């Protein structure tokens, strides 16, 4: 073995000189590579890939979501042509293994932390000939001691200079079964928790002051593991953090003590999956929301009353949606107290019940995988033509992400902090909406 090269294909590239978020999965996999093996992380969002340096003896590992799989395939084919061994992992390989196997030597299905170590041994022993066609994790890993990020990886990635937002994981899993979501198919339905001392140690060693949790539904832990959350918040309150954010759900409004503790722990915002204001969609929302605007408004008001921001996550294009749903969504958003808004197009990701339904009804469009970015229409809707749904979505996004609306929500978000903290909080108060605006505009250019 000459070296291990881990690659993240391009998605959004650089924004004002940095990539939006760090390659957290690759950082953890690189940390599992034995010290005697050279390892490199190549992030195409940060720089062009030096593909011409690949050759026999290199093991190339590529991680990919569905939206980046076409770029991953180009990288894989070129690396193979130059003699390197190539393995593909990530969400797409897990949900569409048969497709992924068509352009790599090997794929990794599932979380991969144990099978990755087996692959390293196989390649070191016999190169490409030693690689199995498929490595499949059949159990959900305990998060204790799992792939703690090593010091050499921290130095290699240089998050401070290359990334706006470091990513971090504290819990994994989500028992909700939304018909359009890949979470339980990739991370399981059981909530798994990292030891708090390992979380604190990682924050210290990485030297990060801000981070975004990759946890699928951190807020559900308020209900399922309140004692863990309390101890976590007590530990994070002792750190000199500028702020952090997480994905969540409406049920956190029922836990005032934890909300209060989370403020002391420097938690800035919950990205709350309200999903829809159309109550006819409740059967698709996995129990996370009932699609009722009044309940969402009450939850937002309660959460914000403790000094925590709320980013509303909404999905448009359900079969029960009509043109009136888009107007109702806009009315709700402009009259709500949300700090930021994410509104996305319903997307039939591989492995989800929603995609199975569309395939059975022959309603999938022949779209490139790059359109699976939550901003394109990739299926035949029920109550619209494709063009009508796209136009309705564009209308809503232009309303939500107008400069005046972004400024209005940003000022509202910043105003909840004491004057002494406003300097630290200014970036986060406006960056979320700006990021969604840029992402929507960027993706609709292609």
Short mmCIF file of C-alpha atoms in Angstrom, two decimals:
data_model
loop_
_atom_site.label_atom_id
_atom_site.label_comp_id
_atom_site.label_asym_id
_atom_site.label_seq_id
_atom_site.Cartn_x
_atom_site.Cartn_y
_atom_site.Cartn_z
CA UNK A 1 0.00 0.00 0.00
CA UNK A 2 1.31 3.42 -1.01
CA UNK A 3 -1.28 5.65 0.72
CA UNK A 4 -4.98 6.07 1.50
CA UNK A 5 -6.78 8.96 -0.23
CA UNK A 6 -10.26 9.89 0.99
CA UNK A 7 -12.30 12.10 -1.35
CA UNK A 8 -15.39 14.26 -0.97
CA UNK A 9 -16.87 15.24 -4.37
CA UNK A 10 -17.80 18.83 -5.08
CA UNK A 11 -21.25 20.04 -4.07
CA UNK A 12 -21.37 23.80 -3.45
CA UNK A 13 -17.69 24.70 -3.63
CA UNK A 14 -16.29 27.70 -1.76
CA UNK A 15 -18.34 30.60 -0.37
CA UNK A 16 -16.24 33.71 0.28
CA UNK A 17 -13.09 31.60 0.25
CA UNK A 18 -14.23 28.70 2.44
CA UNK A 19 -16.37 25.59 2.05
CA UNK A 20 -19.64 25.65 4.03
CA UNK A 21 -19.00 22.56 6.18
CA UNK A 22 -16.13 20.24 7.08
CA UNK A 23 -15.82 16.64 5.69
CA UNK A 24 -16.72 15.05 9.01
CA UNK A 25 -17.29 11.50 7.78
CA UNK A 26 -13.92 11.42 6.05
CA UNK A 27 -12.24 12.90 9.12
CA UNK A 28 -13.51 10.01 11.21
CA UNK A 29 -12.59 7.36 8.62
CA UNK A 30 -9.11 8.87 8.21
CA UNK A 31 -8.68 8.66 11.97
CA UNK A 32 -9.15 4.87 11.75
CA UNK A 33 -6.23 4.50 9.34
CA UNK A 34 -3.23 3.09 11.27
CA UNK A 35 -0.47 5.61 11.92
CA UNK A 36 2.00 3.69 9.79
CA UNK A 37 -0.22 4.18 6.72
CA UNK A 38 -0.11 7.59 4.98
CA UNK A 39 -3.59 9.11 4.64
CA UNK A 40 -4.85 12.22 2.86
CA UNK A 41 -8.26 13.92 2.67
CA UNK A 42 -9.17 15.60 -0.62
CA UNK A 43 -12.24 17.84 -0.53
CA UNK A 44 -13.24 19.03 -3.99
CA UNK A 45 -15.25 21.82 -2.39
CA UNK A 46 -11.98 23.33 -1.14
CA UNK A 47 -9.57 22.71 -4.04
CA UNK A 48 -9.19 20.94 -7.36
CA UNK A 49 -8.25 17.30 -6.94
CA UNK A 50 -4.68 16.28 -7.96
CA UNK A 51 -6.02 13.23 -9.76
CA UNK A 52 -2.89 12.86 -11.91
CA UNK A 53 -0.95 11.79 -8.80
CA UNK A 54 -3.01 8.62 -8.28
CA UNK A 55 -1.51 5.31 -9.27
CA UNK A 56 -1.14 1.66 -8.34
CA UNK A 57 -0.82 1.16 -4.59
CA UNK A 58 -3.22 3.99 -3.71
CA UNK A 59 -6.50 3.10 -2.04
CA UNK A 60 -9.10 5.73 -2.92
CA UNK A 61 -12.20 5.98 -0.72
CA UNK A 62 -15.04 8.22 -1.95
CA UNK A 63 -18.06 9.25 0.10
CA UNK A 64 -21.16 10.42 -1.75
CA UNK A 65 -24.73 11.45 -1.32
CA UNK A 66 -27.17 10.91 -4.18
CA UNK A 67 -26.84 14.53 -5.35
CA UNK A 68 -23.05 14.15 -5.82
CA UNK A 69 -22.96 10.59 -7.16
CA UNK A 70 -22.33 11.61 -10.77
CA UNK A 71 -19.21 13.51 -9.73
CA UNK A 72 -18.19 10.55 -7.56
CA UNK A 73 -18.49 8.25 -10.56
CA UNK A 74 -16.20 10.45 -12.67
CA UNK A 75 -13.60 10.48 -9.90
CA UNK A 76 -13.87 6.71 -9.41
CA UNK A 77 -13.49 5.86 -13.09
CA UNK A 78 -10.44 8.05 -13.53
CA UNK A 79 -8.78 6.70 -10.37
CA UNK A 80 -9.38 3.13 -11.53
CA UNK A 81 -7.96 3.93 -14.97
CA UNK A 82 -4.78 5.15 -13.29
CA UNK A 83 -4.41 1.90 -11.34
CA UNK A 84 -5.70 2.88 -7.91
CA UNK A 85 -8.05 0.72 -5.90
CA UNK A 86 -11.44 2.44 -5.47
CA UNK A 87 -14.16 1.98 -2.85
CA UNK A 88 -17.38 4.02 -2.60
CA UNK A 89 -19.34 4.57 0.59
CA UNK A 90 -21.92 6.97 1.96
CA UNK A 91 -25.66 7.36 1.67
CA UNK A 92 -25.98 6.52 -2.02
CA UNK A 93 -23.90 3.35 -1.80
CA UNK A 94 -25.98 2.23 1.16
CA UNK A 95 -29.34 2.93 -0.50
CA UNK A 96 -28.43 1.97 -4.10
CA UNK A 97 -25.66 -0.63 -3.85
CA UNK A 98 -26.36 -2.22 -7.23
CA UNK A 99 -25.93 1.10 -9.03
CA UNK A 100 -22.83 1.99 -7.02
CA UNK A 101 -21.14 -1.31 -7.84
CA UNK A 102 -21.11 -0.51 -11.56
CA UNK A 103 -18.19 1.92 -11.40
CA UNK A 104 -15.98 0.94 -8.43
CA UNK A 105 -13.92 -2.02 -7.30
CA UNK A 106 -15.83 -2.18 -4.04
CA UNK A 107 -18.62 -0.50 -2.08
CA UNK A 108 -19.32 -0.05 1.60
CA UNK A 109 -22.93 -0.44 2.73
CA UNK A 110 -23.94 0.92 6.12
CA UNK A 111 -21.93 2.89 8.64
CA UNK A 112 -18.68 1.22 7.65
CA UNK A 113 -16.52 1.79 10.71
CA UNK A 114 -15.72 -1.90 11.19
CA UNK A 115 -15.79 -2.93 7.54
CA UNK A 116 -13.50 -0.01 6.67
CA UNK A 117 -10.81 -1.49 8.89
CA UNK A 118 -11.29 -4.87 7.21
CA UNK A 119 -10.93 -3.27 3.78
CA UNK A 120 -7.68 -1.59 4.82
CA UNK A 121 -6.29 -4.98 5.83
CA UNK A 122 -7.48 -6.65 2.62
CA UNK A 123 -5.95 -3.97 0.40
CA UNK A 124 -2.68 -3.89 2.33
CA UNK A 125 -2.38 -7.67 1.96
CA UNK A 126 -3.16 -8.06 -1.75
CA UNK A 127 -4.01 -4.74 -3.36
CA UNK A 128 -7.04 -4.55 -5.66
CA UNK A 129 -7.20 -8.36 -5.85
CA UNK A 130 -7.78 -8.51 -2.11
CA UNK A 131 -10.79 -6.15 -2.13
CA UNK A 132 -14.21 -7.71 -1.69
CA UNK A 133 -16.95 -6.41 -4.05
CA UNK A 134 -19.10 -5.36 -1.10
CA UNK A 135 -18.43 -4.66 2.57
CA UNK A 136 -21.66 -4.51 4.55
CA UNK A 137 -22.14 -3.45 8.16
CA UNK A 138 -25.07 -5.43 9.53
CA UNK A 139 -25.21 -3.91 13.03
CA UNK A 140 -25.50 -0.36 14.36
CA UNK A 141 -22.25 0.57 16.08
CA UNK A 142 -22.05 1.67 19.70
CA UNK A 143 -20.79 5.26 19.59
CA UNK A 144 -18.47 4.81 22.57
CA UNK A 145 -14.91 5.26 21.37
CA UNK A 146 -16.06 5.15 17.76
CA UNK A 147 -13.63 6.77 15.31
CA UNK A 148 -12.48 9.57 17.56
CA UNK A 149 -10.79 12.17 15.35
CA UNK A 150 -7.01 11.94 15.54
CA UNK A 151 -4.59 14.83 15.95
CA UNK A 152 -2.98 14.21 12.55
CA UNK A 153 -6.38 14.50 10.86
CA UNK A 154 -7.17 17.71 12.74
CA UNK A 155 -3.92 19.24 11.47
CA UNK A 156 -4.46 17.93 7.94
CA UNK A 157 -7.96 19.34 7.47
CA UNK A 158 -7.25 22.81 8.94
CA UNK A 159 -10.90 23.60 9.61
CA UNK A 160 -10.26 27.17 10.73
CA UNK A 161 -8.90 28.25 7.35
CA UNK A 162 -10.89 25.98 5.02
CA UNK A 163 -14.43 25.73 6.45
CA UNK A 164 -17.06 28.12 7.74
CA UNK A 165 -18.83 25.58 9.94
CA UNK A 166 -17.23 22.56 11.61
CA UNK A 167 -19.53 19.55 11.85
CA UNK A 168 -19.89 17.42 14.96
CA UNK A 169 -21.89 14.36 15.96
CA UNK A 170 -23.25 13.75 19.46
CA UNK A 171 -26.16 11.34 18.87
CA UNK A 172 -27.26 9.20 15.97
CA UNK A 173 -30.58 7.72 14.81
CA UNK A 174 -34.21 8.79 14.52
CA UNK A 175 -37.29 6.66 15.25
CA UNK A 176 -39.51 8.91 13.15
CA UNK A 177 -40.41 7.33 9.83
CA UNK A 178 -41.16 10.20 7.47
CA UNK A 179 -42.01 8.72 4.08
CA UNK A 180 -39.49 10.92 2.24
CA UNK A 181 -36.53 10.71 4.65
CA UNK A 182 -33.46 8.48 4.43
CA UNK A 183 -32.42 8.88 8.09
CA UNK A 184 -33.70 5.61 9.56
CA UNK A 185 -32.42 3.69 6.54
CA UNK A 186 -28.92 5.11 7.03
CA UNK A 187 -28.63 5.65 10.80
CA UNK A 188 -31.31 3.39 12.29
CA UNK A 189 -34.37 4.02 14.44
CA UNK A 190 -32.69 3.67 17.82
CA UNK A 191 -31.16 6.79 19.35
CA UNK A 192 -27.47 6.20 20.13
CA UNK A 193 -25.45 8.52 22.36
CA UNK A 194 -21.77 9.43 22.43
CA UNK A 195 -20.05 9.60 25.82
CA UNK A 196 -20.07 13.25 26.90
CA UNK A 197 -16.40 13.27 27.85
CA UNK A 198 -15.50 12.18 24.30
CA UNK A 199 -17.57 15.02 22.86
CA UNK A 200 -15.87 17.59 25.09
CA UNK A 201 -12.43 16.16 24.31
CA UNK A 202 -13.06 16.39 20.57
CA UNK A 203 -14.21 20.02 20.82
CA UNK A 204 -11.07 20.89 22.79
CA UNK A 205 -8.64 19.12 20.45
CA UNK A 206 -10.23 20.52 17.29
CA UNK A 207 -10.20 24.01 18.78
CA UNK A 208 -13.67 24.79 17.46
CA UNK A 209 -15.85 27.59 18.83
CA UNK A 210 -18.91 27.01 16.60
CA UNK A 211 -20.35 23.81 15.17
CA UNK A 212 -23.38 22.25 13.54
CA UNK A 213 -24.59 18.86 14.74
CA UNK A 214 -25.01 16.26 12.01
CA UNK A 215 -27.40 14.34 14.29
CA UNK A 216 -30.59 13.48 12.40
CA UNK A 217 -32.85 14.58 15.25
CA UNK A 218 -30.94 15.80 18.30
CA UNK A 219 -34.05 17.47 19.72
CA UNK A 220 -35.85 14.13 20.14
CA UNK A 221 -33.32 13.34 22.88
CA UNK A 222 -35.10 15.96 25.02
CA UNK A 223 -37.93 13.43 25.23
CA UNK A 224 -36.12 10.09 25.02
CA UNK A 225 -32.98 10.86 27.06
CA UNK A 226 -33.53 14.03 29.12
CA UNK A 227 -30.89 13.13 31.72
CA UNK A 228 -28.25 12.73 29.02
CA UNK A 229 -29.18 16.14 27.57
CA UNK A 230 -28.98 17.75 31.01
CA UNK A 231 -25.49 16.34 31.66
CA UNK A 232 -24.37 17.30 28.14
CA UNK A 233 -25.57 20.89 28.59
CA UNK A 234 -23.82 21.13 31.95
CA UNK A 235 -20.55 20.05 30.30
CA UNK A 236 -20.89 22.36 27.28
CA UNK A 237 -21.80 25.33 29.52
CA UNK A 238 -18.24 25.21 30.88
CA UNK A 239 -16.69 25.66 27.42
CA UNK A 240 -15.84 28.93 25.69
CA UNK A 241 -18.15 28.42 22.71
CA UNK A 242 -19.57 31.07 20.38
CA UNK A 243 -22.59 28.90 19.60
CA UNK A 244 -23.86 25.71 18.02
CA UNK A 245 -26.94 24.51 16.17
CA UNK A 246 -28.78 21.23 15.75
CA UNK A 247 -31.63 19.49 13.93
CA UNK A 248 -34.73 19.09 16.04
CA UNK A 249 -38.51 18.80 16.26
CA UNK A 250 -41.48 20.59 17.80
CA UNK A 251 -41.57 18.41 20.93
CA UNK A 252 -38.67 20.37 22.47
CA UNK A 253 -41.21 23.07 23.35
CA UNK A 254 -42.50 20.69 26.05
CA UNK A 255 -39.16 20.72 27.91
CA UNK A 256 -38.65 24.21 29.41
CA UNK A 257 -35.90 23.17 31.84
CA UNK A 258 -33.77 21.69 29.08
CA UNK A 259 -34.38 24.70 26.84
CA UNK A 260 -33.15 26.95 29.62
CA UNK A 261 -30.09 24.76 30.21
CA UNK A 262 -29.34 24.70 26.47
CA UNK A 263 -28.97 28.49 26.41
CA UNK A 264 -26.30 28.31 29.11
CA UNK A 265 -24.67 25.57 26.98
CA UNK A 266 -24.35 28.08 24.08
CA UNK A 267 -26.97 26.43 21.85
CA UNK A 268 -28.07 29.08 19.34
CA UNK A 269 -30.69 27.52 17.09
CA UNK A 270 -32.83 24.48 16.57
CA UNK A 271 -33.46 23.52 12.94
CA UNK A 272 -37.01 22.29 13.53
CA UNK A 273 -38.65 19.97 11.00
CA UNK A 274 -42.18 21.37 10.83
CA UNK A 275 -42.24 19.99 7.25
CA UNK A 276 -45.72 21.25 6.27
CA UNK A 277 -48.56 23.56 7.30
CA UNK A 278 -51.03 21.34 5.43
CA UNK A 279 -52.72 18.98 7.94
CA UNK A 280 -53.61 16.62 5.08
CA UNK A 281 -49.92 15.66 4.93
CA UNK A 282 -49.68 14.35 8.50
CA UNK A 283 -49.50 10.68 7.42
CA UNK A 284 -46.22 11.42 5.58
CA UNK A 285 -44.54 13.15 8.53
CA UNK A 286 -43.75 10.16 10.76
CA UNK A 287 -45.28 11.66 13.92
CA UNK A 288 -42.84 14.59 13.94
CA UNK A 289 -45.48 17.14 12.96
CA UNK A 290 -49.21 17.21 12.31
CA UNK A 291 -48.96 19.85 9.62
CA UNK A 292 -50.89 22.37 11.69
CA UNK A 293 -49.79 26.00 11.45
CA UNK A 294 -51.29 26.98 14.81
CA UNK A 295 -49.33 24.31 16.66
CA UNK A 296 -46.14 25.32 14.87
CA UNK A 297 -46.64 28.99 15.77
CA UNK A 298 -47.14 28.12 19.43
CA UNK A 299 -44.02 25.94 19.48
CA UNK A 300 -41.90 28.67 17.87
CA UNK A 301 -43.11 31.21 20.40
CA UNK A 302 -42.37 28.95 23.37
CA UNK A 303 -38.90 27.95 22.17
CA UNK A 304 -37.87 31.52 21.38
CA UNK A 305 -39.12 32.72 24.76
CA UNK A 306 -36.12 30.95 26.30
CA UNK A 307 -33.68 32.79 24.05
CA UNK A 308 -33.16 29.95 21.57
CA UNK A 309 -33.52 30.58 17.84
CA UNK A 310 -35.76 28.53 15.54
CA UNK A 311 -35.00 27.71 11.92
CA UNK A 312 -38.15 26.35 10.28
CA UNK A 313 -37.66 23.43 7.88
CA UNK A 314 -40.49 22.93 5.37
CA UNK A 315 -41.04 20.58 2.45
CA UNK A 316 -43.27 21.42 -0.52
CA UNK A 317 -44.83 19.18 -3.15
CA UNK A 318 -46.72 16.52 -1.20
CA UNK A 319 -49.57 14.84 -3.05
CA UNK A 320 -52.06 16.68 -0.84
CA UNK A 321 -50.54 20.09 -1.60
CA UNK A 322 -52.39 22.53 -3.84
CA UNK A 323 -51.64 26.08 -5.06
CA UNK A 324 -53.36 27.30 -1.91
CA UNK A 325 -50.77 25.45 0.20
CA UNK A 326 -48.00 27.67 -1.15
CA UNK A 327 -49.93 30.82 -0.27
CA UNK A 328 -50.67 29.41 3.19
CA UNK A 329 -46.97 28.62 3.65
CA UNK A 330 -45.95 32.17 2.74
CA UNK A 331 -48.61 33.63 5.05
CA UNK A 332 -47.36 31.46 7.89
CA UNK A 333 -43.67 32.26 7.38
CA UNK A 334 -44.05 36.02 7.08
CA UNK A 335 -46.28 36.18 10.17
CA UNK A 336 -44.22 33.79 12.28
CA UNK A 337 -41.34 34.54 14.62
CA UNK A 338 -38.89 32.26 12.81
CA UNK A 339 -35.23 33.27 12.85
CA UNK A 340 -34.47 31.57 9.51
CA UNK A 341 -36.31 29.40 6.99
CA UNK A 342 -35.47 26.39 4.84
CA UNK A 343 -38.06 25.45 2.26
CA UNK A 344 -37.22 22.53 0.00
CA UNK A 345 -38.80 20.53 -2.79
CA UNK A 346 -39.98 17.04 -1.88
CA UNK A 347 -37.42 14.65 -3.35
CA UNK A 348 -37.84 10.87 -3.91
CA UNK A 349 -34.57 9.64 -2.49
CA UNK A 350 -33.59 6.01 -3.05
CA UNK A 351 -34.70 3.63 -0.34
CA UNK A 352 -37.68 5.70 0.85
CA UNK A 353 -41.38 4.72 0.84
CA UNK A 354 -42.13 7.85 -1.18
CA UNK A 355 -39.86 6.71 -4.00
CA UNK A 356 -41.38 3.22 -3.90
CA UNK A 357 -44.81 4.80 -4.30
CA UNK A 358 -43.73 6.90 -7.27
CA UNK A 359 -42.07 3.94 -8.96
CA UNK A 360 -45.24 1.87 -8.56
CA UNK A 361 -47.33 4.71 -9.99
CA UNK A 362 -44.77 5.40 -12.78
CA UNK A 363 -44.45 9.05 -11.73
CA UNK A 364 -40.65 9.36 -11.49
CA UNK A 365 -39.10 11.74 -13.98
CA UNK A 366 -35.93 10.82 -15.85
CA UNK A 367 -33.85 13.32 -13.88
CA UNK A 368 -30.07 13.32 -13.40
CA UNK A 369 -28.95 12.53 -9.87
CA UNK A 370 -27.59 16.07 -9.59
CA UNK A 371 -31.22 17.27 -9.51
CA UNK A 372 -31.78 15.37 -6.24
CA UNK A 373 -30.79 18.55 -4.42
CA UNK A 374 -34.23 19.44 -2.95
CA UNK A 375 -34.54 22.37 -5.38
CA UNK A 376 -35.68 20.53 -8.53
CA UNK A 377 -38.92 18.75 -9.36
CA UNK A 378 -38.04 15.10 -10.02
CA UNK A 379 -41.50 13.48 -10.16
CA UNK A 380 -44.97 13.98 -11.59
CA UNK A 381 -47.03 15.80 -8.90
CA UNK A 382 -50.69 15.09 -8.19
CA UNK A 383 -52.30 18.54 -8.21
CA UNK A 384 -49.91 20.40 -10.52
CA UNK A 385 -48.09 19.93 -13.76
CA UNK A 386 -44.32 19.75 -13.34
CA UNK A 387 -43.96 23.33 -14.56
CA UNK A 388 -46.72 24.54 -12.26
CA UNK A 389 -45.10 22.99 -9.20
CA UNK A 390 -41.72 24.41 -10.13
CA UNK A 391 -43.22 27.87 -10.66
CA UNK A 392 -45.05 27.74 -7.32
CA UNK A 393 -41.85 26.72 -5.54
CA UNK A 394 -39.85 29.46 -7.25
CA UNK A 395 -42.48 32.02 -6.27
CA UNK A 396 -42.28 30.95 -2.64
CA UNK A 397 -38.46 31.00 -2.56
CA UNK A 398 -38.32 34.48 -4.09
CA UNK A 399 -40.65 35.69 -1.34
CA UNK A 400 -38.84 33.98 1.53
CA UNK A 401 -35.28 34.81 0.45
CA UNK A 402 -35.79 38.40 -0.61
CA UNK A 403 -33.16 40.71 0.94
CA UNK A 404 -35.80 42.46 3.03
CA UNK A 405 -37.07 39.20 4.54
CA UNK A 406 -33.55 37.96 5.29
CA UNK A 407 -32.72 41.27 6.97
CA UNK A 408 -35.96 41.23 8.95
CA UNK A 409 -35.38 37.72 10.30
CA UNK A 410 -31.68 38.37 10.94
CA UNK A 411 -32.36 41.46 13.02
CA UNK A 412 -35.04 39.57 14.95
CA UNK A 413 -32.58 36.76 15.63
CA UNK A 414 -29.79 39.08 16.74
CA UNK A 415 -32.09 41.12 19.00
CA UNK A 416 -32.64 38.23 21.39
CA UNK A 417 -29.02 38.41 22.57
CA UNK A 418 -27.54 40.83 25.12
CA UNK A 419 -25.49 43.64 23.57
CA UNK A 420 -22.27 42.08 24.91
CA UNK A 421 -22.88 38.94 22.85
CA UNK A 422 -24.06 40.51 19.60
CA UNK A 423 -20.59 40.57 18.08
CA UNK A 424 -20.22 36.81 18.45
CA UNK A 425 -23.77 36.14 17.28
CA UNK A 426 -23.95 38.46 14.26
CA UNK A 427 -22.56 35.94 11.76
CA UNK A 428 -24.97 33.18 12.75
CA UNK A 429 -27.97 35.50 12.83
CA UNK A 430 -27.77 36.20 9.09
CA UNK A 431 -25.66 33.37 7.62
CA UNK A 432 -28.33 30.65 7.71
CA UNK A 433 -30.82 32.49 5.52
CA UNK A 434 -28.07 33.74 3.24
CA UNK A 435 -26.82 30.18 2.82
CA UNK A 436 -30.26 28.91 1.85
CA UNK A 437 -30.72 31.81 -0.57
CA UNK A 438 -27.38 31.08 -2.22
CA UNK A 439 -28.02 27.35 -2.38
CA UNK A 440 -31.42 27.82 -4.00
CA UNK A 441 -30.04 30.29 -6.55
CA UNK A 442 -26.95 28.17 -7.28
CA UNK A 443 -28.86 24.97 -7.84
CA UNK A 444 -31.39 26.60 -10.08
CA UNK A 445 -28.64 27.70 -12.46
CA UNK A 446 -28.15 24.07 -13.49
#
